[in-house]
Amino acid sequence: MITSELRQTVLQLPAEERQELAEVLSESLELEPVELPIWQRQVLQTRLAQLEANPEAGSSWEEVEARIWPEGA
């Protein structure tokens, strides 16, 4: 568990150092498997079932990208 002292120390770091720390922590998580909570597994199973039942309901990456970053924006 993160102590309030550690949290306070980390939040006082300059933004660049906090970013570096975030990257180091993220990379460390990639090295070991993390068990998803039951609710997250249930959400993923539900979404996968919906996709399999109606694969055309989703959007391609190109469509999503165009909605997020319309040309000229």
XYZ file of C-alpha atoms in Angstrom, residues 43-71:
29
model
C -17.282 -6.944 -18.731
C -14.770 -8.358 -21.216
C -16.770 -11.579 -21.615
C -19.962 -9.587 -22.209
C -18.324 -7.358 -24.803
C -16.731 -10.314 -26.569
C -20.104 -12.076 -26.719
C -21.696 -8.920 -28.152
C -18.971 -8.661 -30.778
C -19.328 -12.315 -31.753
C -23.124 -11.969 -31.983
C -22.940 -8.851 -34.161
C -19.445 -8.291 -35.595
C -20.628 -5.507 -37.921
C -21.869 -3.351 -35.022
C -18.407 -2.008 -34.236
C -16.351 0.584 -36.026
C -13.047 0.162 -37.805
C -10.009 1.978 -36.462
C -10.179 4.313 -39.459
C -13.761 5.312 -38.563
C -12.886 5.852 -34.917
C -9.785 7.841 -35.818
C -11.808 10.070 -38.165
C -14.304 10.801 -35.362
C -11.542 11.594 -32.876
C -9.296 13.569 -35.226
C -11.413 14.965 -38.047
C -9.443 16.333 -40.966
